[in-house]
Tab-separated table of C-alpha atoms and ligand atoms in Angstrom:
chain	number	residue	atom	x	y	z
K	1	MET	CA	-49.251	-38.047	-80.447
K	2	ALA	CA	-52.193	-38.268	-78.070
K	3	GLN	CA	-52.000	-41.082	-75.559
K	4	PHE	CA	-55.583	-42.181	-76.330
K	5	ASP	CA	-57.659	-42.315	-79.518
K	6	TYR	CA	-60.405	-40.291	-77.798
K	7	ASP	CA	-60.876	-38.166	-74.699
K	8	LEU	CA	-64.297	-39.746	-74.167
K	9	PHE	CA	-65.848	-42.947	-75.407
K	10	VAL	CA	-69.561	-43.343	-74.711
K	11	ILE	CA	-71.212	-46.755	-74.939
K	12	GLY	CA	-74.923	-46.358	-75.659
K	13	ALA	CA	-76.532	-43.598	-77.735
K	14	GLY	CA	-79.703	-43.082	-75.731
K	15	SER	CA	-80.822	-39.929	-73.968
K	16	GLY	CA	-78.021	-39.872	-71.376
K	17	GLY	CA	-75.172	-40.963	-73.643
K	18	VAL	CA	-76.012	-38.577	-76.464
K	19	ARG	CA	-76.336	-35.592	-74.132
K	20	ALA	CA	-72.980	-36.344	-72.458
K	21	ALA	CA	-71.246	-36.872	-75.830
K	22	ARG	CA	-72.529	-33.606	-77.302
K	23	ILE	CA	-71.752	-31.483	-74.252
K	24	ALA	CA	-68.261	-32.981	-73.877
K	25	ALA	CA	-67.556	-32.405	-77.591
K	26	GLY	CA	-68.736	-28.828	-77.140
K	27	TYR	CA	-65.927	-28.358	-74.617
K	28	GLY	CA	-63.453	-29.510	-77.252
K	29	ALA	CA	-63.149	-33.153	-76.181
K	30	ARG	CA	-62.559	-35.763	-78.906
K	31	VAL	CA	-65.621	-37.969	-78.495
K	32	ALA	CA	-66.916	-41.219	-79.965
K	33	ILE	CA	-70.156	-43.030	-79.192
K	34	ALA	CA	-71.091	-46.647	-79.916
K	35	GLU	CA	-74.641	-47.895	-80.436
K	36	GLU	CA	-75.617	-51.459	-81.297
K	37	SER	CA	-79.265	-50.635	-82.023
K	38	ARG	CA	-80.759	-47.360	-83.241
K	39	VAL	CA	-79.551	-43.970	-82.059
K	40	GLY	CA	-82.065	-42.449	-79.649
K	41	GLY	CA	-82.303	-45.183	-77.056
K	42	THR	CA	-85.315	-46.563	-75.227
K	43	CYS	CA	-87.191	-43.275	-74.949
K	44	VAL	CA	-87.117	-42.335	-78.604
K	45	ILE	CA	-87.071	-45.743	-80.275
K	46	ARG	CA	-89.130	-48.073	-78.080
K	47	GLY	CA	-90.384	-46.130	-75.067
K	48	CYS	CA	-91.738	-42.735	-74.098
K	49	VAL	CA	-92.201	-41.236	-77.554
K	50	PRO	CA	-93.898	-44.079	-79.465
K	51	LYS	CA	-95.848	-44.940	-76.301
K	52	LYS	CA	-97.263	-41.432	-76.067
K	53	LEU	CA	-98.208	-41.453	-79.744
K	54	LEU	CA	-100.126	-44.690	-79.185
K	55	SER	CA	-101.710	-43.177	-76.097
K	56	TYR	CA	-102.946	-40.194	-78.136
K	57	ALA	CA	-104.434	-42.640	-80.640
K	58	ALA	CA	-106.239	-44.488	-77.872
K	59	HIS	CA	-107.792	-41.269	-76.520
K	60	PHE	CA	-109.723	-40.581	-79.745
K	61	HIS	CA	-112.089	-43.415	-78.920
K	62	GLU	CA	-113.519	-41.437	-76.007
K	63	ASP	CA	-113.218	-38.097	-77.771
K	64	PHE	CA	-115.648	-39.298	-80.462
K	65	GLU	CA	-118.113	-40.446	-77.794
K	66	ASP	CA	-117.725	-37.298	-75.684
K	67	ALA	CA	-118.391	-35.075	-78.715
K	68	ARG	CA	-121.996	-36.254	-79.055
K	69	ASN	CA	-123.438	-34.386	-76.084
K	70	TYR	CA	-121.610	-31.306	-77.292
K	71	GLY	CA	-123.769	-31.378	-80.397
K	72	TRP	CA	-121.502	-33.236	-82.785
K	73	THR	CA	-122.710	-36.043	-84.965
K	74	VAL	CA	-119.778	-38.303	-85.574
K	75	GLY	CA	-119.986	-41.016	-88.200
K	76	GLU	CA	-119.020	-44.571	-87.465
K	77	ALA	CA	-115.497	-44.425	-86.038
K	78	LYS	CA	-113.140	-47.073	-87.348
K	79	PHE	CA	-109.588	-47.684	-86.246
K	80	TYR	CA	-106.867	-49.059	-88.519
K	81	TRP	CA	-103.763	-50.207	-86.594
K	82	PRO	CA	-101.332	-50.351	-89.580
K	83	THR	CA	-101.880	-46.626	-90.256
K	84	LEU	CA	-101.021	-45.741	-86.683
K	85	ILE	CA	-97.926	-47.964	-86.660
K	86	ALA	CA	-96.687	-46.674	-90.020
K	87	ASN	CA	-97.084	-43.030	-88.976
K	88	LYS	CA	-95.513	-43.705	-85.602
K	89	ASP	CA	-92.560	-45.402	-87.347
K	90	LYS	CA	-92.170	-42.421	-89.656
K	91	GLU	CA	-91.925	-40.096	-86.669
K	92	ILE	CA	-89.425	-42.373	-84.901
K	93	ASP	CA	-87.313	-42.465	-88.097
K	94	ARG	CA	-87.393	-38.675	-88.162
K	95	LEU	CA	-86.269	-38.411	-84.534
K	96	ASN	CA	-83.589	-41.041	-85.110
K	97	GLY	CA	-82.285	-38.881	-87.965
K	98	ILE	CA	-82.305	-35.772	-85.768
K	99	TYR	CA	-80.312	-37.544	-83.061
K	100	LYS	CA	-77.736	-38.643	-85.635
K	101	LYS	CA	-77.481	-35.112	-87.016
K	102	LEU	CA	-77.034	-33.720	-83.509
K	103	LEU	CA	-74.084	-36.069	-83.027
K	104	SER	CA	-72.435	-35.316	-86.358
K	105	GLY	CA	-73.102	-31.595	-85.887
K	106	SER	CA	-71.276	-31.822	-82.566
K	107	LYS	CA	-68.391	-33.662	-84.260
K	108	VAL	CA	-68.981	-36.844	-82.259
K	109	ASP	CA	-67.887	-40.028	-84.089
K	110	LEU	CA	-70.814	-42.450	-84.220
K	111	LEU	CA	-69.900	-46.140	-84.392
K	112	GLU	CA	-73.011	-48.169	-85.102
K	113	THR	CA	-71.923	-51.399	-83.492
K	114	ARG	CA	-71.738	-52.986	-80.057
K	115	GLY	CA	-68.985	-51.718	-77.789
K	116	VAL	CA	-67.565	-53.903	-75.024
K	117	LEU	CA	-64.961	-52.977	-72.418
K	118	VAL	CA	-61.608	-54.726	-72.636
K	119	ASP	CA	-59.917	-52.750	-69.852
K	120	PRO	CA	-60.565	-49.356	-68.199
K	121	HIS	CA	-59.298	-47.472	-71.253
K	122	THR	CA	-60.125	-49.814	-74.136
K	123	VAL	CA	-63.371	-50.580	-75.942
K	124	GLU	CA	-63.705	-53.372	-78.475
K	125	LEU	CA	-66.032	-52.795	-81.441
K	126	ALA	CA	-66.575	-55.657	-83.872
K	127	GLY	CA	-62.963	-56.782	-83.551
K	128	LYS	CA	-61.486	-53.276	-83.600
K	129	ARG	CA	-60.042	-51.728	-80.439
K	130	VAL	CA	-60.306	-48.063	-79.506
K	131	THR	CA	-58.779	-46.337	-76.492
K	132	ALA	CA	-60.128	-43.414	-74.486
K	133	LYS	CA	-59.099	-41.426	-71.434
K	134	HIS	CA	-62.651	-41.468	-70.090
K	135	ILE	CA	-65.418	-43.976	-70.671
K	136	LEU	CA	-69.127	-43.408	-70.067
K	137	ILE	CA	-71.492	-46.373	-69.873
K	138	ALA	CA	-75.041	-45.419	-70.848
K	139	VAL	CA	-76.418	-48.735	-72.060
K	140	GLY	CA	-79.905	-48.470	-70.577
K	141	GLY	CA	-82.159	-51.404	-69.793
K	142	TRP	CA	-84.174	-54.135	-71.457
K	143	PRO	CA	-87.500	-55.791	-70.567
K	144	GLU	CA	-87.243	-58.713	-68.211
K	145	ARG	CA	-89.682	-61.625	-68.155
K	146	PRO	CA	-90.017	-64.415	-65.596
K	147	ASP	CA	-89.089	-67.868	-66.816
K	148	ILE	CA	-92.484	-69.612	-66.993
K	149	PRO	CA	-93.439	-72.352	-69.487
K	150	GLY	CA	-94.443	-70.780	-72.791
K	151	ILE	CA	-92.906	-67.360	-72.004
K	152	GLU	CA	-91.545	-67.363	-75.574
K	153	HIS	CA	-95.136	-66.867	-76.795
K	154	SER	CA	-95.385	-63.559	-74.924
K	155	ILE	CA	-94.314	-60.108	-76.047
K	156	THR	CA	-92.863	-57.111	-74.228
K	157	SER	CA	-93.308	-53.409	-74.899
K	158	ASN	CA	-90.545	-53.742	-77.533
K	159	GLU	CA	-92.735	-55.946	-79.729
K	160	ALA	CA	-95.996	-54.210	-78.831
K	161	PHE	CA	-94.887	-51.282	-80.992
K	162	HIS	CA	-94.591	-53.515	-84.058
K	163	LEU	CA	-97.511	-55.949	-83.858
K	164	PRO	CA	-98.885	-56.675	-87.335
K	165	ALA	CA	-102.448	-56.252	-86.054
K	166	LEU	CA	-104.228	-54.941	-82.983
K	167	PRO	CA	-104.945	-57.929	-80.705
K	168	ARG	CA	-108.646	-58.368	-80.077
K	169	GLU	CA	-107.952	-59.770	-76.618
K	170	ILE	CA	-104.723	-59.182	-74.696
K	171	VAL	CA	-103.448	-60.122	-71.258
K	172	VAL	CA	-101.031	-57.587	-69.767
K	173	VAL	CA	-98.871	-58.838	-66.881
K	174	GLY	CA	-97.486	-56.357	-64.348
K	175	GLY	CA	-98.682	-53.397	-62.338
K	176	GLY	CA	-95.988	-50.800	-63.013
K	177	TYR	CA	-95.725	-47.852	-65.393
K	178	ILE	CA	-95.538	-49.875	-68.597
K	179	ALA	CA	-98.298	-52.369	-67.764
K	180	VAL	CA	-100.712	-49.632	-66.731
K	181	GLU	CA	-99.915	-47.498	-69.771
K	182	PHE	CA	-100.309	-50.308	-72.295
K	183	ALA	CA	-103.474	-51.606	-70.643
K	184	GLY	CA	-104.940	-48.148	-71.285
K	185	ILE	CA	-103.614	-47.991	-74.831
K	186	PHE	CA	-104.936	-51.371	-75.938
K	187	ASN	CA	-108.249	-50.800	-74.163
K	188	GLY	CA	-108.673	-47.392	-75.772
K	189	LEU	CA	-107.930	-48.811	-79.206
K	190	GLY	CA	-110.686	-51.356	-78.767
K	191	ALA	CA	-109.017	-54.508	-77.463
K	192	LYS	CA	-110.395	-56.460	-74.522
K	193	VAL	CA	-107.707	-56.088	-71.858
K	194	THR	CA	-107.105	-58.202	-68.788
K	195	GLN	CA	-104.342	-56.851	-66.554
K	196	LEU	CA	-102.816	-59.238	-64.047
K	197	TYR	CA	-100.910	-57.890	-61.080
K	198	ARG	CA	-99.326	-60.129	-58.445
K	199	GLY	CA	-99.721	-57.628	-55.564
K	200	GLU	CA	-102.622	-55.971	-53.768
K	201	GLN	CA	-102.883	-52.854	-55.926
K	202	ILE	CA	-101.289	-51.569	-59.146
K	203	LEU	CA	-98.519	-48.921	-59.140
K	204	ARG	CA	-96.682	-49.984	-56.011
K	205	GLY	CA	-94.638	-47.073	-54.687
K	206	PHE	CA	-97.189	-44.429	-55.706
K	207	ASP	CA	-99.528	-42.768	-53.209
K	208	ASP	CA	-102.195	-45.245	-52.094
K	209	ASP	CA	-105.042	-42.887	-53.017
K	210	VAL	CA	-103.580	-42.526	-56.514
K	211	ARG	CA	-103.324	-46.300	-56.889
K	212	SER	CA	-106.883	-47.118	-55.878
K	213	PHE	CA	-108.357	-44.121	-57.715
K	214	LEU	CA	-106.604	-45.025	-60.964
K	215	ALA	CA	-107.590	-48.692	-60.653
K	216	THR	CA	-111.244	-47.642	-60.273
K	217	GLU	CA	-111.092	-45.287	-63.263
K	218	MET	CA	-109.368	-47.889	-65.445
K	219	ALA	CA	-111.976	-50.473	-64.508
K	220	LYS	CA	-114.756	-48.012	-65.463
K	221	LYS	CA	-113.170	-47.748	-68.894
K	222	GLY	CA	-113.277	-51.513	-69.267
K	223	VAL	CA	-109.843	-52.803	-68.204
K	224	ASP	CA	-110.309	-56.019	-66.236
K	225	ILE	CA	-107.679	-55.559	-63.510
K	226	ARG	CA	-107.077	-58.704	-61.523
K	227	THR	CA	-104.872	-58.200	-58.487
K	228	LYS	CA	-103.160	-61.026	-56.584
K	229	SER	CA	-103.024	-62.750	-59.968
K	230	ASP	CA	-100.157	-64.080	-61.980
K	231	LEU	CA	-99.579	-66.407	-64.882
K	232	ALA	CA	-98.314	-69.965	-64.474
K	233	ARG	CA	-97.955	-70.857	-68.169
K	234	ILE	CA	-98.792	-69.833	-71.723
K	235	ASP	CA	-99.809	-72.286	-74.444
K	236	LYS	CA	-100.194	-71.638	-78.139
K	237	ASN	CA	-103.366	-72.816	-79.862
K	238	GLY	CA	-102.937	-71.987	-83.529
K	239	SER	CA	-102.993	-68.205	-83.788
K	240	ARG	CA	-104.471	-67.852	-80.298
K	241	LEU	CA	-102.921	-68.195	-76.849
K	242	SER	CA	-104.165	-69.781	-73.685
K	243	ALA	CA	-102.851	-68.100	-70.550
K	244	THR	CA	-103.146	-70.203	-67.411
K	245	LEU	CA	-103.272	-68.367	-64.098
K	246	ARG	CA	-101.712	-69.711	-60.919
K	247	ASP	CA	-105.213	-70.502	-59.615
K	248	GLY	CA	-105.767	-72.747	-62.646
K	249	LYS	CA	-108.168	-70.425	-64.526
K	250	THR	CA	-107.370	-69.861	-68.192
K	251	LEU	CA	-107.714	-66.813	-70.391
K	252	ALA	CA	-107.939	-67.169	-74.163
K	253	CYS	CA	-106.303	-64.256	-75.933
K	254	ASP	CA	-104.371	-63.113	-79.006
K	255	ALA	CA	-101.373	-61.778	-77.103
K	256	VAL	CA	-99.764	-61.808	-73.675
K	257	MET	CA	-97.648	-58.768	-72.921
K	258	TYR	CA	-95.175	-58.823	-70.065
K	259	ALA	CA	-94.295	-55.531	-68.372
K	260	THR	CA	-92.605	-56.974	-65.321
K	261	GLY	CA	-89.677	-54.626	-65.033
K	262	ARG	CA	-86.483	-53.910	-66.894
K	263	ARG	CA	-82.925	-55.100	-66.336
K	264	ALA	CA	-79.793	-53.035	-66.901
K	265	LYS	CA	-78.080	-54.120	-70.134
K	266	THR	CA	-74.797	-54.749	-68.357
K	267	ASP	CA	-74.366	-58.467	-69.093
K	268	GLY	CA	-71.410	-59.385	-71.300
K	269	MET	CA	-70.118	-55.806	-71.333
K	270	GLY	CA	-66.743	-56.622	-69.782
K	271	LEU	CA	-67.613	-54.383	-66.837
K	272	VAL	CA	-66.785	-56.681	-63.942
K	273	GLU	CA	-63.654	-57.880	-65.772
K	274	SER	CA	-62.545	-54.249	-66.017
K	275	GLY	CA	-63.115	-53.654	-62.321
K	276	VAL	CA	-66.540	-51.971	-62.486
K	277	LYS	CA	-68.678	-53.042	-59.535
K	278	LEU	CA	-72.300	-54.005	-60.178
K	279	ASN	CA	-75.210	-53.995	-57.735
K	280	ALA	CA	-77.025	-57.273	-57.005
K	281	ASN	CA	-79.708	-56.479	-59.615
K	282	GLY	CA	-77.135	-55.953	-62.381
K	283	THR	CA	-77.173	-52.139	-62.320
K	284	ILE	CA	-73.847	-50.285	-62.193
K	285	ALA	CA	-72.848	-48.993	-58.755
K	286	VAL	CA	-72.082	-45.267	-58.987
K	287	ASP	CA	-71.519	-42.380	-56.590
K	288	GLU	CA	-73.387	-39.069	-56.773
K	289	THR	CA	-71.065	-37.885	-59.564
K	290	SER	CA	-71.912	-41.012	-61.606
K	291	GLN	CA	-68.396	-42.385	-61.079
K	292	THR	CA	-68.100	-46.179	-60.935
K	293	SER	CA	-65.586	-48.160	-58.885
K	294	VAL	CA	-63.069	-47.400	-61.680
K	295	PRO	CA	-62.227	-43.670	-61.519
K	296	ASN	CA	-62.153	-42.967	-65.282
K	297	ILE	CA	-65.371	-44.929	-65.957
K	298	HIS	CA	-68.716	-43.303	-65.261
K	299	ALA	CA	-72.275	-44.481	-65.882
K	300	VAL	CA	-75.563	-42.637	-66.343
K	301	GLY	CA	-79.204	-43.440	-66.972
K	302	ASP	CA	-81.216	-46.624	-66.541
K	303	CYS	CA	-78.126	-48.852	-66.355
K	304	THR	CA	-77.414	-47.277	-62.959
K	305	GLY	CA	-80.984	-47.876	-61.739
K	306	ARG	CA	-81.204	-44.610	-59.795
K	307	VAL	CA	-84.359	-43.000	-61.168
K	308	ASN	CA	-85.205	-44.614	-64.508
K	309	LEU	CA	-86.594	-41.630	-66.356
K	310	THR	CA	-85.317	-40.021	-69.563
K	311	PRO	CA	-84.933	-36.471	-68.214
K	312	VAL	CA	-82.917	-37.856	-65.302
K	313	ALA	CA	-80.520	-39.666	-67.667
K	314	ILE	CA	-80.153	-36.470	-69.702
K	315	ARG	CA	-79.400	-34.431	-66.596
K	316	GLU	CA	-76.893	-37.045	-65.353
K	317	GLY	CA	-75.153	-37.048	-68.755
K	318	HIS	CA	-75.017	-33.254	-68.788
K	319	ALA	CA	-73.635	-33.046	-65.238
K	320	TYR	CA	-70.986	-35.624	-66.113
K	321	ALA	CA	-69.805	-33.757	-69.213
K	322	ASP	CA	-69.799	-30.358	-67.458
K	323	SER	CA	-67.878	-31.812	-64.525
K	324	ILE	CA	-65.230	-33.800	-66.389
K	325	PHE	CA	-64.752	-31.741	-69.560
K	326	GLY	CA	-66.143	-28.288	-68.783
K	327	GLY	CA	-64.502	-27.520	-65.451
K	328	LYS	CA	-67.968	-26.967	-63.913
K	329	ALA	CA	-68.496	-29.705	-61.343
K	330	TRP	CA	-72.062	-30.388	-60.278
K	331	HIS	CA	-74.266	-33.408	-59.733
K	332	VAL	CA	-77.914	-34.243	-60.070
K	333	ASP	CA	-80.285	-33.839	-57.150
K	334	HIS	CA	-82.501	-36.913	-57.332
K	335	ARG	CA	-85.071	-35.603	-54.839
K	336	ASN	CA	-88.522	-34.353	-55.831
K	337	ILE	CA	-88.418	-35.495	-59.457
K	338	ALA	CA	-91.850	-35.207	-61.024
K	339	SER	CA	-93.096	-38.095	-63.123
K	340	ALA	CA	-96.157	-39.060	-65.078
K	341	VAL	CA	-97.849	-42.310	-65.919
K	342	PHE	CA	-99.593	-42.022	-69.274
K	343	SER	CA	-102.392	-44.236	-68.140
K	344	HIS	CA	-106.008	-43.525	-69.072
K	345	PRO	CA	-106.663	-41.271	-67.184
K	346	PRO	CA	-103.066	-40.152	-66.654
K	347	VAL	CA	-101.210	-39.684	-63.390
K	348	GLY	CA	-98.835	-36.872	-62.417
K	349	VAL	CA	-96.870	-36.887	-59.181
K	350	VAL	CA	-94.049	-35.020	-57.501
K	351	GLY	CA	-92.566	-35.476	-54.055
K	352	LEU	CA	-93.573	-37.792	-51.253
K	353	SER	CA	-96.583	-40.050	-51.033
K	354	GLU	CA	-98.593	-39.826	-47.825
K	355	ALA	CA	-97.231	-43.208	-46.687
K	356	ASP	CA	-93.609	-42.239	-47.369
K	357	ALA	CA	-94.023	-38.918	-45.557
K	358	ARG	CA	-95.528	-40.711	-42.528
K	359	GLN	CA	-92.657	-43.200	-42.672
K	360	GLU	CA	-90.344	-40.245	-42.061
K	361	GLY	CA	-92.222	-39.722	-38.796
K	362	ARG	CA	-93.874	-36.476	-39.855
K	363	GLU	CA	-97.238	-35.080	-38.747
K	364	LEU	CA	-99.153	-34.275	-41.911
K	365	ASP	CA	-102.005	-32.198	-43.222
K	366	ILE	CA	-103.603	-33.980	-46.173
K	367	TYR	CA	-105.693	-32.075	-48.709
K	368	LYS	CA	-107.792	-33.916	-51.254
K	369	ALA	CA	-110.175	-33.032	-54.035
K	370	ASP	CA	-112.154	-35.656	-55.940
K	371	PHE	CA	-114.445	-34.200	-58.593
K	372	LYS	CA	-116.012	-34.603	-62.015
K	373	PRO	CA	-114.091	-32.393	-64.472
K	374	LEU	CA	-116.196	-29.712	-66.168
K	375	LYS	CA	-115.806	-31.376	-69.569
K	376	HIS	CA	-117.613	-34.457	-68.351
K	377	THR	CA	-120.577	-32.605	-66.847
K	378	ILE	CA	-121.874	-32.426	-70.413
K	379	SER	CA	-120.076	-35.331	-72.094
K	380	GLY	CA	-121.804	-37.687	-69.708
K	381	ARG	CA	-118.643	-39.671	-69.150
K	382	ASP	CA	-118.294	-41.101	-65.678
K	383	GLU	CA	-114.693	-40.027	-65.150
K	384	ARG	CA	-113.408	-38.270	-62.059
K	385	THR	CA	-110.240	-36.424	-61.148
K	386	LEU	CA	-108.216	-36.758	-57.954
K	387	MET	CA	-105.840	-34.178	-56.524
K	388	LYS	CA	-103.945	-34.529	-53.312
K	389	LEU	CA	-101.419	-32.471	-51.393
K	390	VAL	CA	-99.235	-33.916	-48.658
K	391	VAL	CA	-98.216	-31.080	-46.335
K	392	ASP	CA	-95.801	-31.156	-43.396
K	393	ARG	CA	-97.885	-29.897	-40.457
K	394	ALA	CA	-95.019	-28.231	-38.588
K	395	SER	CA	-93.381	-26.339	-41.475
K	396	GLN	CA	-96.423	-26.252	-43.802
K	397	VAL	CA	-94.069	-27.208	-46.675
K	398	VAL	CA	-95.821	-29.105	-49.461
K	399	LEU	CA	-94.000	-32.437	-49.519
K	400	GLY	CA	-95.985	-34.097	-52.290
K	401	ALA	CA	-98.532	-33.306	-54.983
K	402	HIS	CA	-100.492	-36.054	-56.699
K	403	MET	CA	-103.041	-36.030	-59.464
K	404	VAL	CA	-105.034	-38.555	-61.462
K	405	GLY	CA	-107.047	-37.105	-64.311
K	406	MET	CA	-107.040	-35.319	-67.625
K	407	ASP	CA	-103.852	-33.266	-68.219
K	408	ALA	CA	-102.227	-34.444	-64.963
K	409	PRO	CA	-98.749	-34.769	-66.578
K	410	GLU	CA	-98.941	-31.222	-67.962
K	411	ILE	CA	-100.180	-29.784	-64.668
K	412	ILE	CA	-97.698	-31.585	-62.422
K	413	GLN	CA	-94.738	-30.167	-64.354
K	414	ALA	CA	-95.627	-26.664	-63.148
K	415	ILE	CA	-96.490	-27.821	-59.639
K	416	ALA	CA	-93.062	-29.507	-59.507
K	417	ILE	CA	-91.368	-26.091	-59.662
K	418	ALA	CA	-93.125	-25.025	-56.475
K	419	VAL	CA	-92.477	-28.334	-54.697
K	420	LYS	CA	-88.812	-28.262	-55.714
K	421	MET	CA	-88.548	-24.708	-54.323
K	422	GLY	CA	-89.966	-25.891	-51.008
K	423	ALA	CA	-93.167	-23.863	-51.256
K	424	THR	CA	-95.561	-23.882	-48.312
K	425	LYS	CA	-99.283	-24.498	-48.471
K	426	ALA	CA	-99.847	-20.756	-47.862
K	427	GLN	CA	-97.644	-19.964	-50.870
K	428	PHE	CA	-99.666	-22.366	-53.006
K	429	ASP	CA	-102.840	-20.640	-51.804
K	430	ALA	CA	-101.398	-17.178	-52.526
K	431	ALA	CA	-101.493	-18.055	-56.236
K	432	ILE	CA	-104.914	-17.001	-57.497
K	433	ALA	CA	-106.792	-19.709	-59.343
K	434	VAL	CA	-107.029	-19.898	-63.120
K	435	HIS	CA	-110.728	-20.514	-63.654
K	436	PRO	CA	-112.276	-22.748	-64.833
K	437	THR	CA	-109.532	-25.373	-64.826
K	438	ALA	CA	-108.858	-28.593	-62.970
K	439	ALA	CA	-105.426	-27.300	-61.980
K	440	GLU	CA	-106.971	-24.551	-59.855
K	441	GLU	CA	-107.832	-27.162	-57.236
K	442	PHE	CA	-104.154	-27.239	-56.337
K	443	VAL	CA	-104.460	-23.667	-55.008
K	444	THR	CA	-107.990	-23.762	-53.649
K	445	MET	CA	-108.055	-26.772	-51.309
K	446	ARG	CA	-108.821	-25.133	-47.967
K	447	THR	CA	-109.528	-27.791	-45.365
K	448	PRO	CA	-107.340	-30.758	-44.517
K	449	VAL	CA	-109.158	-34.086	-44.591
R	501	NDP	P1	-91.864	-51.437	-62.957
R	501	NDP	O1	-90.710	-51.831	-62.123
R	501	NDP	O2	-92.443	-50.092	-62.826
R	501	NDP	O3	-93.046	-52.474	-62.722
R	501	NDP	C1	-92.856	-53.844	-62.836
R	501	NDP	C2	-94.142	-54.535	-62.473
R	501	NDP	O4	-94.048	-55.918	-62.727
R	501	NDP	C3	-94.476	-54.377	-60.993
R	501	NDP	O5	-95.863	-54.260	-60.887
R	501	NDP	C4	-93.982	-55.697	-60.405
R	501	NDP	O6	-94.671	-56.098	-59.262
R	501	NDP	C5	-94.280	-56.655	-61.533
R	501	NDP	N1	-93.392	-57.817	-61.547
R	501	NDP	C6	-92.050	-57.827	-61.448
R	501	NDP	N2	-91.581	-59.076	-61.552
R	501	NDP	C7	-92.640	-59.873	-61.730
R	501	NDP	C8	-92.795	-61.268	-61.899
R	501	NDP	N3	-91.754	-62.087	-61.901
R	501	NDP	N4	-94.038	-61.745	-62.063
R	501	NDP	C9	-95.104	-60.934	-62.063
R	501	NDP	N5	-95.026	-59.601	-61.894
R	501	NDP	C10	-93.807	-59.083	-61.732
R	501	NDP	O7	-91.398	-51.763	-64.440
R	501	NDP	P2	-91.946	-51.349	-65.859
R	501	NDP	O8	-91.487	-52.452	-66.733
R	501	NDP	O9	-93.384	-51.018	-65.827
R	501	NDP	O10	-91.145	-50.020	-66.162
R	501	NDP	C11	-89.738	-49.952	-65.980
R	501	NDP	C12	-89.303	-48.563	-65.597
R	501	NDP	O11	-89.342	-47.749	-66.741
R	501	NDP	C13	-90.205	-47.865	-64.591
R	501	NDP	O12	-89.896	-48.166	-63.273
R	501	NDP	C14	-89.977	-46.428	-64.901
R	501	NDP	O13	-88.871	-45.966	-64.174
R	501	NDP	C15	-89.682	-46.424	-66.378
R	501	NDP	N6	-90.860	-45.976	-67.161
R	501	NDP	C16	-91.319	-44.723	-67.000
R	501	NDP	C17	-92.422	-44.279	-67.699
R	501	NDP	C18	-92.931	-42.902	-67.523
R	501	NDP	O14	-92.208	-42.062	-67.005
R	501	NDP	N7	-94.177	-42.601	-67.913
R	501	NDP	C19	-93.115	-45.153	-68.626
R	501	NDP	C20	-92.564	-46.472	-68.701
R	501	NDP	C21	-91.478	-46.852	-67.985
R	501	NDP	P3	-94.304	-55.581	-57.787
R	501	NDP	O15	-94.936	-54.240	-57.652
R	501	NDP	O16	-94.923	-56.607	-56.897
R	501	NDP	O17	-92.829	-55.555	-57.709
């Protein structure tokens, strides 16, 4: 009889956990996975996917306006939130079903309940105990809100996807990915949006030109971005809210949405009790192979707080399964990972910001293009695009590529291949432009600024 019930027990059926479970099962491992919520995790259920669908919806607003100068007569455009939410939910249900089928098709046992560690080889599930040779923690993260009076009247991105009606006026708190994306979504759908950020400029950590350029473009579209601002309290007045800023000013609104970061869902998991070391911020401490302080317990994805992006979790889960169950040891290279912010307009970046590259003590050549995209020469919309390359002067290697503007996420994915390969500026320039596109600027910027 086998010593353990399973070869692998995965806690958390999000992007990272599901990928690891399926790949391990493919190598013949006996695998089970526990999920206390819906299979699919943050990305599919309450993150990337529904967010992007809402972002598409919000773009139509401008599309209708932009069509006029192209000769179209568009009737009165009306937006109905419940239709969007119902169709979005239908798509999420479909994806949830696909994820479940992928697991059953891979012969992974799905246990739809919370799993908690009892010891390094035992997981407790609703009173039942299961043992496994290897355990993978892939429990993701959850929105975190500061403890101010009235915080219970606020929502997070989790609830934003299920609001019964579109708020007419909303205050969004935070300056990171989620705050910037939802400010654009609500604004595009017709709400009056005030975004409060406690620091000097939104999107801390991104290239400074990207940050200021995006803030300007968002403001042009009507988002009232207030930097060095934060909320002190929230009061409920009937169906409305009154948000009081630290400077005493108040904002009347229908909703306050907090997007002030996410915390690893490691509390109450029995991790520390089982010997798994946590970092100060609650994430799980892992080495480059995703191994925790307990050799047979690994962790991948947002709960490790390395790079909190879905494709990174998937890659970490895949590397783990190949290494432990497939006899093919490898680990994820976390450098030069491209990412996008689905703001309006969107951002796409890969590699180092100018400030980070200078911090490394490098001499740089900086190339920048700031232009009105061809589409808007006729549409009349006052929207510009920014592209920037950060180049190491000595080696001429392109260290970073940054873009704010239409299609930036799609464009940066291709640019990321070149940056990951260590392409030089001359190699970028050797690629002949595709004309007329915005992307061609990445291969036609001739003079450093
Ligand atoms: P981020 O960490 O990106 O941003 C949090 C924001 O909230 C920052 O602006 C931060 O300010 C501010 N903040 C933190 N604490 C407080 C506080 N107590 N009071 C006021 N403001 C506060 O978190 P998000 O929630 O936006 O996103 C979480 C992660 O999810 C991202 O880092 C990203 O990895 C991932 N994600 C990726 C997306 C994508 O790929 N498109 C989309 C959405 C999320 P400060 O800068 O001063 O710290």
